[in-house]
């Protein structure tokens, strides 16, 4: 139970740090055709992990 709580909190914190790093990334897409590498939740067109799995 304790290990599960620690693991969940660690996952949450890593996710927070990842999102902060993505938002602070200094390079921006040049134009609409250059959004392939930006996550969709940040306005880009990069596929989600689920979409990548579907592509197989």
CSV table of C-alpha atoms in Angstrom, one decimal:
chain,number,residue,atom,x,y,z
A,1,UNK,CA,0.0,0.0,0.0
A,2,UNK,CA,2.8,2.4,0.9
A,3,UNK,CA,4.8,1.5,-2.1
A,4,UNK,CA,1.8,2.0,-4.3
A,5,UNK,CA,1.2,5.5,-2.9
A,6,UNK,CA,4.9,6.4,-3.4
A,7,UNK,CA,4.8,5.1,-7.0
A,8,UNK,CA,1.7,7.1,-7.8
A,9,UNK,CA,3.2,10.3,-6.3
A,10,UNK,CA,6.4,9.7,-8.2
A,11,UNK,CA,4.5,9.3,-11.5
A,12,UNK,CA,2.5,12.5,-10.8
A,13,UNK,CA,5.6,14.5,-10.1
A,14,UNK,CA,7.4,13.2,-13.2
A,15,UNK,CA,4.4,14.1,-15.3
A,16,UNK,CA,4.4,17.6,-13.7
A,17,UNK,CA,8.0,18.1,-14.5
A,18,UNK,CA,7.6,16.8,-18.1
A,19,UNK,CA,4.7,19.2,-18.7
A,20,UNK,CA,6.7,22.1,-17.3
A,21,UNK,CA,9.6,21.2,-19.5
A,22,UNK,CA,7.4,20.9,-22.6
A,23,UNK,CA,5.8,24.3,-22.0
A,24,UNK,CA,9.1,26.0,-21.3
A,25,UNK,CA,10.9,24.5,-24.4
A,26,UNK,CA,12.4,27.5,-26.2
A,27,UNK,CA,12.0,26.3,-29.7
A,28,UNK,CA,8.6,26.8,-31.3
A,29,UNK,CA,7.2,25.5,-34.6
A,30,UNK,CA,8.1,27.6,-37.6
A,31,UNK,CA,4.5,27.4,-39.0
A,32,UNK,CA,1.5,25.1,-39.1
A,33,UNK,CA,3.3,22.4,-41.1
A,34,UNK,CA,6.0,22.2,-38.3
A,35,UNK,CA,3.8,21.1,-35.5
A,36,UNK,CA,4.3,17.4,-35.9
A,37,UNK,CA,6.6,17.2,-32.9
A,38,UNK,CA,4.5,19.2,-30.5
A,39,UNK,CA,2.0,17.3,-28.3
A,40,UNK,CA,-1.6,17.8,-29.2
A,41,UNK,CA,-2.4,19.2,-25.7
A,42,UNK,CA,0.1,22.0,-26.4
A,43,UNK,CA,-1.4,22.8,-29.8
A,44,UNK,CA,0.6,20.4,-32.0
A,45,UNK,CA,-0.1,17.4,-34.1
A,46,UNK,CA,2.2,14.8,-32.7
A,47,UNK,CA,0.3,11.5,-32.3
A,48,UNK,CA,-0.6,10.3,-28.8
A,49,UNK,CA,0.9,7.1,-27.5
A,50,UNK,CA,-2.4,5.3,-28.2
A,51,UNK,CA,-2.3,6.5,-31.8
A,52,UNK,CA,1.3,5.3,-32.2
A,53,UNK,CA,0.3,1.9,-30.9
A,54,UNK,CA,-2.6,1.7,-33.4
A,55,UNK,CA,-0.1,2.4,-36.2
A,56,UNK,CA,1.8,-0.6,-35.0
